[in-house]
Amino acid sequence: MTRFVMALDQGTTSSRAILFERDGSIAAVDNYEFPQHFPTPGWVEHDPLEIWESQLRAARGVLAKARVEVSDVAAIGITNQRETAVVWDRASGEPIHRAIVWQSRQTAAICDELRSRGLEDEVRKRTGLLIDAYFSATKVRFILDAVDGAQQRAERGELAFGTIDSWLLYKFTGGRVHATEVSNASRTLIYNIHECDWDDLLLGELRIPRAMLPEVRDSSGIFGVAESEWLGAEIPIAGIAGDQHAALYGQGCTKPGLAKNTYGTGCFLLMNTGEEAHVSSCGLLSTIAWSIGGRVEYALEGSIFIAGAAIQWLRDGIGLIEHARDSEASARSVADTGGVFLVPAFVGLGAPYWDERARGAIVGITRGTTRNHIVRAALESIAYQTRDVVECVRADSGLELDVLRVDGGAAQNDFLMQFQADILGARVERSPVLEVTALGAALLAGIGVGFWSDRAELESMGDGAQLFEPMLGAERREVLYASWKRAVERSRNWERD
Ligand code: ADP
């Protein structure tokens, strides 16, 4: 009997591998960072081969660390940074361009062009998304334009496109499988989330040939087999989901109305809406949560681009703190921000504003303002941005959302979690499982090969969550929130061409 499931968590800054035991506990973790490429300000690219090599290294590393026989691993699950686009040559398996990363703004002009053709409504109706450089399709268009002859080669079926899951699946299976799964497909801007098929109208508008697209499959089930040359024996790859979708699953948000927020580089709040795709009236995205056994479930999503990255900026950009965790003591050393608000619109604003021209702002500075006030304002900005999204979720769903399940690196900050509860006027419940995203991918893979029977088998894993209860009075809460909204207005529509 096999004992483990391996999750591969291919993130924006590092590739991780985690081995889970049958009771859901973690046997070992291995992790490698890989280079970020910034060819021009606002552009972010990854080398797909550096992604593959770091991910393979982590997979090998975790087996070595845990001293596990490969034959003890029942399956591999993949979860990944979403939207990031790779185009490669089918014959050689070589990428024809660097991967264009989700954060990259390099396709803003292509988005302007799509908007000018009046496609906003069609995009929303068909894909649940809106026109923004964030999603994959304009990145594919960019690559096909940037590389000589690529359009013709794509039309002849010589090139393949894939999100990172698809790229890793292709590499692990020795080029045998060119497929993806629905949650990843639902982030591309060319996938019809109601018909569950690539959308011909949008493919036509973007001149993306169907011949280059992967086959789209359920999130749980065998996609292919990792060849023995990689890990020493064959292992089925049996579950895939985009990182935020895997976290939703890992958090056990498998019923309509349950929501989680992950505090990483950005913040991503997803609420399960069951078999119904809600159309948001205020800037949330409709997205496929996952598909299991042919049953598609949907989620509403608020995507915040800068959250923990604001703390990285305090550390690396202006040197106010030495380590991310130091932000907590610094924030606690002052009673409040002294009226300072920091809007971290470093790459524009995502949900619910979707303002590509917004830029960061610090307002309310006086002669009494200190480093600690600014650090505290940066942490508080993460909570305020989350409140902006929660307001939309409440309006769109008609649900109160009185509990928010949380995870991610910055969720380890107790000050931030308490302030989050205070500013939402809702309970915040921090998962005791540190690797919720990886757990979600492991569960999908484990269920895909029958290692676990269903999600319910590990339902008790949420026990022991840490609760943060709101303590701030309603009046004070609303005064603070109104000031935040004013600060956001100051940051908007700042950048000029
Ligand atoms: P990702 O998966 O996006 O790389 P993680 O979940 O690993 O992100 O979280 C890392 C992020 O969390 C970083 O942006 C870091 O600045 C932030 N972070 C980590 N620890 C803390 C902390 N104690 N307080 C605030 N932010 C933190």
Coordinates of C-alpha atoms and ligand atoms in Angstrom, one line a residue:
M1 CA 0.0 0.0 0.0
T2 CA 1.4 3.4 -0.9
R3 CA 1.9 6.0 1.9
F4 CA 2.2 9.4 0.3
V5 CA 0.9 11.9 -2.2
M6 CA 3.3 14.5 -3.6
A7 CA 2.1 18.1 -4.3
L8 CA 4.1 20.3 -6.6
D9 CA 3.3 24.0 -5.8
Q10 CA 4.8 26.0 -8.7
G11 CA 4.6 29.6 -7.4
T12 CA 5.6 33.0 -8.7
T13 CA 8.9 33.1 -6.9
S14 CA 9.6 29.5 -6.0
S15 CA 8.9 25.9 -6.9
R16 CA 7.9 23.7 -3.9
A17 CA 7.3 20.0 -3.4
I18 CA 5.5 18.7 -0.4
L19 CA 4.9 15.1 0.6
F20 CA 1.6 14.4 2.4
E21 CA 0.9 11.3 4.5
R22 CA -2.5 9.5 4.5
D23 CA -3.7 11.5 7.5
G24 CA -2.9 14.8 5.7
S25 CA 0.2 15.6 7.7
I26 CA 3.4 16.8 6.0
A27 CA 6.3 14.4 5.8
A28 CA 8.7 16.8 4.0
V29 CA 9.0 20.0 2.0
D30 CA 11.6 21.1 -0.5
N31 CA 11.7 24.6 -2.1
Y32 CA 13.8 26.4 -4.7
E33 CA 13.6 30.0 -5.8
F34 CA 14.2 30.8 -9.5
P35 CA 15.1 34.0 -11.3
Q36 CA 12.6 36.7 -12.1
H37 CA 13.3 38.6 -15.4
F38 CA 12.2 42.3 -15.7
P39 CA 13.1 43.3 -19.3
T40 CA 11.4 46.7 -19.0
P41 CA 9.6 48.4 -16.0
G42 CA 6.2 46.7 -15.5
W43 CA 7.2 43.6 -17.4
V44 CA 7.7 40.3 -15.6
E45 CA 8.9 37.1 -17.3
H46 CA 10.1 33.7 -16.3
D47 CA 12.3 31.2 -18.1
P48 CA 10.1 28.1 -18.5
L49 CA 13.1 25.8 -18.4
E50 CA 14.2 27.4 -15.1
I51 CA 10.7 26.7 -13.8
W52 CA 10.9 23.1 -14.9
E53 CA 14.4 22.6 -13.5
S54 CA 13.6 24.1 -10.1
Q55 CA 10.4 22.1 -9.9
L56 CA 12.1 18.8 -10.8
R57 CA 14.8 19.6 -8.2
A58 CA 12.2 20.2 -5.5
A59 CA 10.4 16.9 -6.4
R60 CA 13.7 15.0 -6.2
G61 CA 14.7 16.9 -3.1
V62 CA 11.6 16.1 -1.1
L63 CA 11.9 12.4 -1.8
A64 CA 15.5 12.5 -0.6
K65 CA 14.7 14.5 2.5
A66 CA 11.9 12.2 3.6
R67 CA 14.0 9.1 2.5
V68 CA 10.9 7.8 0.8
E69 CA 10.8 5.0 -1.9
V70 CA 9.3 6.3 -5.1
S71 CA 7.0 3.3 -5.1
D72 CA 5.5 4.7 -1.9
V73 CA 4.1 7.7 -3.7
A74 CA 0.6 7.1 -5.0
A75 CA 0.2 10.2 -7.1
I76 CA 1.4 13.7 -7.9
G77 CA -0.8 16.8 -7.7
I78 CA 0.1 20.0 -9.4
T79 CA -0.9 23.5 -8.3
N80 CA 0.5 26.6 -10.0
Q81 CA 0.8 30.3 -10.4
R82 CA -2.2 31.0 -12.7
E83 CA -2.5 32.9 -16.0
T84 CA 1.3 32.9 -16.8
A85 CA 1.6 31.8 -20.4
V86 CA 4.2 29.5 -22.1
V87 CA 4.4 28.8 -25.8
W88 CA 6.7 26.0 -27.0
D89 CA 7.7 24.0 -30.1
R90 CA 6.0 20.6 -30.1
A91 CA 8.8 18.9 -32.0
S92 CA 11.7 20.1 -29.8
G93 CA 9.8 20.8 -26.6
E94 CA 11.7 24.1 -26.4
P95 CA 9.9 27.3 -25.4
I96 CA 9.9 29.9 -28.2
H97 CA 9.8 32.9 -25.7
R98 CA 10.1 33.5 -22.0
A99 CA 6.9 32.9 -20.1
I100 CA 4.9 36.1 -19.6
V101 CA 3.9 36.2 -15.9
W102 CA 0.5 37.1 -14.5
Q103 CA 1.7 40.3 -13.0
S104 CA 3.2 41.6 -16.2
R105 CA 1.6 44.7 -17.7
Q106 CA 3.3 44.3 -21.1
T107 CA 0.0 43.6 -23.0
A108 CA -1.9 46.7 -21.8
A109 CA -2.0 48.0 -25.4
I110 CA -3.5 44.7 -26.7
C111 CA -6.2 45.1 -24.0
D112 CA -6.9 48.7 -25.0
E113 CA -7.4 47.4 -28.6
L114 CA -9.8 44.7 -27.4
R115 CA -11.8 47.3 -25.4
S116 CA -11.9 49.6 -28.4
R117 CA -13.6 46.8 -30.4
G118 CA -16.4 46.8 -27.7
L119 CA -15.6 43.3 -26.5
E120 CA -15.9 44.0 -22.7
D121 CA -19.4 42.5 -22.4
E122 CA -18.7 39.5 -24.5
V123 CA -15.6 38.7 -22.5
R124 CA -17.5 39.0 -19.2
K125 CA -20.4 36.9 -20.4
R126 CA -18.3 34.1 -21.9
T127 CA -15.3 34.0 -19.6
G128 CA -16.5 35.5 -16.3
L129 CA -13.4 37.8 -16.5
L130 CA -12.7 41.3 -17.7
I131 CA -10.2 42.6 -20.2
D132 CA -6.9 43.0 -18.3
A133 CA -3.3 42.2 -19.0
Y134 CA -3.5 39.9 -16.0
F135 CA -5.1 37.0 -18.0
S136 CA -3.2 34.6 -20.4
A137 CA -4.7 35.2 -23.9
T138 CA -3.1 38.7 -24.6
K139 CA 0.2 37.2 -23.4
V140 CA -0.1 34.5 -26.1
R141 CA -0.9 37.2 -28.7
F142 CA 2.2 39.1 -27.5
I143 CA 4.4 36.0 -28.0
L144 CA 3.0 35.2 -31.4
D145 CA 3.7 38.8 -32.5
A146 CA 7.1 38.9 -30.9
V147 CA 8.6 35.8 -32.5
D148 CA 9.1 35.7 -36.3
G149 CA 6.9 33.2 -38.1
A150 CA 5.2 32.1 -34.9
Q151 CA 1.7 32.8 -36.0
Q152 CA 2.1 30.6 -39.1
R153 CA 3.8 27.9 -37.1
A154 CA 0.9 28.0 -34.5
E155 CA -1.6 27.7 -37.3
R156 CA 0.2 24.7 -38.7
G157 CA -0.1 23.0 -35.3
E158 CA 3.7 23.2 -34.7
L159 CA 3.4 25.2 -31.5
A160 CA 1.7 24.5 -28.2
F161 CA 0.4 27.0 -25.6
G162 CA -0.1 26.1 -22.0
T163 CA -0.4 27.7 -18.5
I164 CA 2.3 26.5 -16.0
D165 CA 0.4 23.3 -15.1
S166 CA 0.2 22.3 -18.7
W167 CA 3.9 23.0 -19.2
L168 CA 4.9 20.9 -16.2
L169 CA 2.6 18.1 -17.3
Y170 CA 4.1 18.1 -20.8
K171 CA 7.6 18.0 -19.4
F172 CA 6.9 15.3 -16.8
T173 CA 5.2 13.1 -19.3
G174 CA 8.1 13.4 -21.8
G175 CA 6.0 15.4 -24.2
R176 CA 3.2 12.8 -24.4
V177 CA 0.4 14.8 -22.9
H178 CA -0.6 18.4 -23.9
A179 CA -3.5 19.1 -21.5
T180 CA -4.7 21.4 -18.8
E181 CA -7.5 21.5 -16.3
V182 CA -10.6 23.7 -16.0
S183 CA -9.7 26.1 -13.3
N184 CA -6.5 27.0 -15.1
A185 CA -8.3 27.2 -18.5
S186 CA -10.9 29.6 -16.8
R187 CA -8.1 32.2 -16.3
T188 CA -7.0 32.4 -20.0
L189 CA -9.7 34.8 -21.3
I190 CA -10.4 32.4 -24.2
Y191 CA -12.3 29.7 -22.3
N192 CA -16.1 29.8 -22.1
I193 CA -16.9 28.9 -18.5
H194 CA -20.5 28.0 -19.2
E195 CA -20.0 25.8 -22.2
C196 CA -16.7 24.5 -20.8
D197 CA -14.9 24.8 -24.2
W198 CA -12.4 27.2 -25.8
D199 CA -14.4 30.1 -27.2
D200 CA -14.3 30.5 -31.0
L201 CA -15.4 34.2 -31.0
L202 CA -12.6 35.2 -28.6
L203 CA -10.0 33.0 -30.3
G204 CA -11.0 34.7 -33.6
E205 CA -10.6 38.2 -32.1
L206 CA -7.2 37.4 -30.7
R207 CA -6.2 35.2 -33.8
I208 CA -5.1 32.4 -31.5
P209 CA -5.4 29.1 -33.4
R210 CA -7.2 26.2 -31.7
A211 CA -4.3 24.0 -33.0
M212 CA -2.0 25.3 -30.3
L213 CA -4.5 24.8 -27.3
P214 CA -4.3 22.1 -24.7
E215 CA -7.1 19.6 -24.1
V216 CA -9.1 20.7 -21.0
R217 CA -9.8 18.1 -18.3
D218 CA -11.4 17.6 -14.9
S219 CA -9.3 18.7 -11.9
S220 CA -9.1 15.2 -10.4
G221 CA -8.2 12.1 -12.4
I222 CA -5.2 10.7 -14.2
F223 CA -3.7 13.2 -16.6
G224 CA -0.6 11.2 -17.5
V225 CA 2.4 9.5 -15.9
A226 CA 5.6 11.2 -14.9
E227 CA 8.3 9.2 -16.7
S228 CA 10.7 7.1 -14.6
E229 CA 13.7 9.1 -15.8
W230 CA 12.6 12.1 -13.6
L231 CA 11.9 10.5 -10.2
G232 CA 13.2 7.0 -10.5
A233 CA 9.9 5.3 -11.2
E234 CA 6.6 6.2 -13.0
I235 CA 4.1 8.2 -10.9
P236 CA 0.6 9.2 -12.1
I237 CA -0.2 12.9 -12.2
A238 CA -3.7 12.8 -10.9
G239 CA -4.8 16.2 -9.8
I240 CA -4.3 19.8 -11.0
A241 CA -5.7 23.2 -10.0
G242 CA -4.7 26.8 -10.1
D243 CA -3.1 27.9 -6.8
Q244 CA -6.1 29.9 -5.5
H245 CA -8.6 27.1 -6.5
A246 CA -6.4 24.5 -4.8
A247 CA -6.4 26.7 -1.6
L248 CA -10.2 27.0 -1.7
Y249 CA -10.3 23.2 -1.9
G250 CA -7.6 22.7 0.7
Q251 CA -9.5 25.0 3.1
G252 CA -12.6 22.8 2.7
C253 CA -14.7 25.6 1.1
T254 CA -16.6 23.0 -0.8
K255 CA -20.1 24.3 -0.2
P256 CA -21.7 27.5 -1.6
G257 CA -21.1 30.5 0.6
L258 CA -17.8 29.3 2.1
A259 CA -14.9 31.7 1.4
K260 CA -11.2 31.9 1.9
N261 CA -8.6 34.6 1.6
T262 CA -4.9 33.8 0.8
Y263 CA -2.4 36.5 1.9
G264 CA 0.7 35.9 -0.3
T265 CA 2.4 38.3 -2.8
G266 CA -1.2 39.4 -3.6
C267 CA -4.4 38.6 -1.8
F268 CA -7.0 36.4 -3.4
L269 CA -10.4 36.0 -1.9
L270 CA -12.6 33.2 -3.4
M271 CA -16.1 32.2 -2.4
N272 CA -17.7 29.0 -3.6
T273 CA -20.9 29.6 -5.4
G274 CA -21.7 26.0 -6.2
E275 CA -23.0 25.0 -9.6
E276 CA -24.0 28.5 -10.4
A277 CA -21.6 31.1 -12.0
H278 CA -22.5 34.4 -10.4
V279 CA -22.1 37.5 -12.5
S280 CA -20.6 40.2 -10.4
S281 CA -22.0 43.7 -10.5
C282 CA -18.9 45.3 -8.9
G283 CA -15.6 44.0 -10.3
L284 CA -15.3 40.5 -9.0
L285 CA -14.5 37.7 -11.4
S286 CA -16.5 34.5 -12.0
T287 CA -14.3 31.6 -12.2
I288 CA -14.4 27.8 -12.3
A289 CA -13.5 26.5 -8.8
W290 CA -12.8 22.9 -10.1
S291 CA -14.5 20.1 -11.8
I292 CA -14.6 16.7 -10.2
G293 CA -16.3 13.7 -11.8
G294 CA -17.6 16.0 -14.5
R295 CA -19.4 18.3 -12.0
V296 CA -18.3 21.9 -12.4
E297 CA -18.4 24.2 -9.5
Y298 CA -17.8 28.0 -9.6
A299 CA -16.4 30.7 -7.4
L300 CA -16.5 34.5 -7.2
E301 CA -13.0 36.0 -6.9
G302 CA -11.6 39.3 -5.7
S303 CA -8.0 39.6 -6.9
I304 CA -5.7 42.0 -5.1
F305 CA -2.3 42.4 -6.8
I306 CA -0.2 43.7 -3.9
A307 CA -0.6 42.5 -0.4
G308 CA 2.5 40.7 1.2
A309 CA 4.5 42.4 -1.7
A310 CA 3.9 45.7 0.1
I311 CA 5.8 44.3 3.1
Q312 CA 8.5 43.1 0.8
W313 CA 8.7 46.7 -0.5
L314 CA 9.1 48.0 3.1
R315 CA 12.0 45.6 3.4
D316 CA 13.7 45.7 0.0
G317 CA 12.4 48.9 -1.5
I318 CA 12.8 51.5 1.3
G319 CA 14.5 49.4 4.0
L320 CA 12.1 50.2 6.8
I321 CA 12.3 46.7 8.2
E322 CA 14.8 43.9 8.0
H323 CA 12.5 40.9 7.9
A324 CA 8.8 40.6 6.8
R325 CA 7.9 39.4 10.3
D326 CA 9.4 42.5 11.9
S327 CA 6.5 44.4 10.5
E328 CA 4.3 43.1 13.4
A329 CA 6.4 44.5 16.3
S330 CA 6.8 47.8 14.4
A331 CA 3.0 48.1 13.9
R332 CA 2.3 47.3 17.5
S333 CA 4.8 49.9 18.8
V334 CA 2.3 52.7 17.8
A335 CA -1.3 53.0 18.9
D336 CA -2.5 53.7 15.3
T337 CA -1.2 55.0 12.0
G338 CA -1.5 58.6 13.2
G339 CA -3.8 59.3 10.3
V340 CA -1.5 57.8 7.6
F341 CA -2.9 55.7 4.8
L342 CA -0.8 53.8 2.4
V343 CA -2.4 52.6 -0.9
P344 CA -0.1 50.0 -2.5
A345 CA -1.3 50.5 -6.1
F346 CA 2.3 49.6 -7.3
V347 CA 1.0 47.8 -10.4
G348 CA -2.3 49.6 -10.6
L349 CA -5.3 48.3 -8.7
G350 CA -7.1 45.0 -9.2
A351 CA -10.5 44.2 -7.7
P352 CA -12.8 46.0 -7.3
Y353 CA -11.3 49.1 -9.0
W354 CA -9.4 47.6 -12.0
D355 CA -7.5 50.8 -12.5
E356 CA -4.3 50.1 -14.5
R357 CA -3.2 53.7 -14.1
A358 CA -3.5 53.9 -10.3
R359 CA -0.1 54.2 -8.5
G360 CA 1.0 53.9 -4.9
A361 CA 0.3 56.7 -2.5
I362 CA 1.0 57.5 1.1
V363 CA -1.3 60.2 2.4
G364 CA -1.9 61.9 5.8
I365 CA 1.8 62.4 6.6
T366 CA 2.5 65.0 9.3
R367 CA 5.7 66.0 11.2
G368 CA 4.7 63.4 13.8
T369 CA 4.8 60.5 11.3
T370 CA 7.4 57.8 12.0
R371 CA 8.6 54.7 10.3
N372 CA 6.3 52.6 12.5
H373 CA 3.3 54.5 11.3
I374 CA 4.1 53.8 7.7
V375 CA 4.8 50.1 8.4
R376 CA 1.5 49.9 10.3
A377 CA -0.3 51.7 7.4
A378 CA 1.2 49.1 4.9
L379 CA -0.2 46.2 7.0
E380 CA -3.5 47.9 7.4
S381 CA -3.7 48.4 3.6
I382 CA -3.9 44.7 3.2
A383 CA -6.9 44.5 5.4
Y384 CA -8.6 47.5 3.8
Q385 CA -8.2 46.0 0.3
T386 CA -9.7 42.8 1.6
R387 CA -12.7 44.8 3.0
D388 CA -13.1 46.4 -0.4
V389 CA -13.5 42.9 -1.9
V390 CA -15.7 41.6 0.9
E391 CA -18.1 44.5 0.4
C392 CA -18.5 43.3 -3.2
V393 CA -18.9 39.7 -2.2
R394 CA -21.6 40.8 0.2
A395 CA -23.4 42.9 -2.4
D396 CA -23.1 40.2 -5.2
S397 CA -24.0 37.2 -3.2
G398 CA -26.4 38.7 -0.7
L399 CA -24.5 36.7 2.0
E400 CA -23.2 38.3 5.1
L401 CA -19.8 36.4 5.1
D402 CA -19.4 36.5 8.8
V403 CA -16.4 34.1 8.8
L404 CA -13.4 34.4 6.6
R405 CA -11.0 31.4 6.4
V406 CA -7.4 32.6 5.8
D407 CA -4.0 31.3 4.9
G408 CA -0.7 32.3 3.2
G409 CA 2.6 33.8 4.4
A410 CA 1.2 37.2 5.6
A411 CA -1.6 35.5 7.4
Q412 CA 1.0 34.5 10.0
N413 CA 1.0 38.1 11.2
D414 CA -1.4 38.2 14.2
F415 CA -1.6 42.0 14.2
L416 CA -2.8 41.9 10.6
M417 CA -5.3 39.1 11.3
Q418 CA -6.8 41.0 14.3
F419 CA -7.0 44.2 12.3
Q420 CA -8.7 42.3 9.5
A421 CA -11.4 41.0 11.9
D422 CA -11.8 44.5 13.2
I423 CA -12.1 46.2 9.9
L424 CA -14.5 43.6 8.5
G425 CA -16.6 43.3 11.6
A426 CA -16.3 39.6 11.0
R427 CA -14.5 36.6 12.4
V428 CA -11.2 35.5 10.8
E429 CA -10.3 31.8 11.1
R430 CA -6.7 30.9 10.4
S431 CA -6.1 27.4 9.1
P432 CA -3.8 25.2 11.3
V433 CA -2.5 23.7 8.0
L434 CA 0.4 25.8 6.7
E435 CA 0.4 24.4 3.2
V436 CA -3.3 24.7 2.3
T437 CA -2.7 25.2 -1.4
A438 CA -0.4 22.2 -1.7
L439 CA -2.9 20.2 0.4
G440 CA -5.7 21.1 -2.1
A441 CA -3.6 19.7 -5.0
A442 CA -2.6 16.6 -3.0
L443 CA -6.3 16.0 -2.2
L444 CA -7.3 16.3 -5.9
A445 CA -4.6 13.9 -6.9
G446 CA -5.2 11.5 -4.0
I447 CA -8.9 11.3 -4.8
G448 CA -8.0 10.9 -8.5
V449 CA -6.2 7.6 -7.8
G450 CA -8.5 6.4 -4.9
F451 CA -5.8 7.0 -2.2
W452 CA -8.5 9.0 -0.4
S453 CA -12.2 8.4 -1.1
D454 CA -13.3 12.0 -0.9
R455 CA -12.6 15.4 0.7
A456 CA -14.7 14.5 3.7
E457 CA -12.1 11.9 4.7
L458 CA -9.8 14.8 5.9
E459 CA -12.6 17.2 7.0
S460 CA -11.3 17.2 10.5
M461 CA -8.0 18.8 9.4
G462 CA -9.6 22.2 9.8
D463 CA -9.9 21.5 13.6
G464 CA -7.7 23.7 15.7
A465 CA -8.1 26.8 13.6
Q466 CA -7.1 30.0 15.3
L467 CA -9.9 32.6 15.7
F468 CA -9.7 36.4 15.6
E469 CA -12.9 38.1 16.8
P470 CA -13.7 41.7 15.9
M471 CA -13.1 44.0 18.8
L472 CA -13.3 47.5 17.2
G473 CA -16.6 49.4 17.6
A474 CA -18.7 49.8 14.5
E475 CA -18.5 53.6 14.5
R476 CA -14.7 53.7 14.6
R477 CA -14.5 51.0 12.0
E478 CA -16.6 52.9 9.5
V479 CA -14.7 56.2 10.1
L480 CA -11.4 54.4 9.3
Y481 CA -12.8 52.7 6.3
A482 CA -14.2 55.9 4.9
S483 CA -10.8 57.5 5.2
W484 CA -9.3 54.5 3.4
K485 CA -11.7 55.1 0.5
R486 CA -10.7 58.7 0.3
A487 CA -7.0 57.7 0.2
V488 CA -7.8 55.2 -2.7
E489 CA -9.3 58.0 -4.7
R490 CA -6.1 60.0 -4.4
S491 CA -4.1 57.1 -5.9
R492 CA -6.4 56.5 -8.9
N493 CA -5.8 57.4 -12.5
W494 CA -2.4 58.7 -11.7
E495 CA -0.1 57.4 -14.5
R496 CA -0.3 59.3 -17.7
D497 CA 0.9 58.0 -21.1
Ligands
ADP1 P1 3.6 33.6 -2.4 O1 3.0 32.2 -2.4 O2 2.7 34.6 -3.2 O3 5.0 33.6 -2.8 P2 3.6 33.3 0.5 O4 2.3 32.8 0.9 O5 4.8 32.5 0.6 O6 3.5 34.1 -0.9 O7 3.8 34.7 1.4 C1 4.9 35.5 1.2 C2 4.5 36.9 1.4 O8 4.0 37.2 2.7 C3 5.6 37.9 1.1 O9 5.1 38.9 0.3 C4 6.0 38.4 2.5 O10 6.3 39.8 2.4 C5 4.7 38.3 3.3 N1 5.0 37.9 4.7 C6 5.6 36.8 5.2 N2 5.6 36.9 6.5 C7 5.0 38.0 6.9 C8 4.6 38.6 8.2 N3 5.0 38.0 9.3 N4 3.9 39.7 8.2 C9 3.6 40.3 7.0 N5 3.9 39.8 5.8 C10 4.5 38.7 5.7

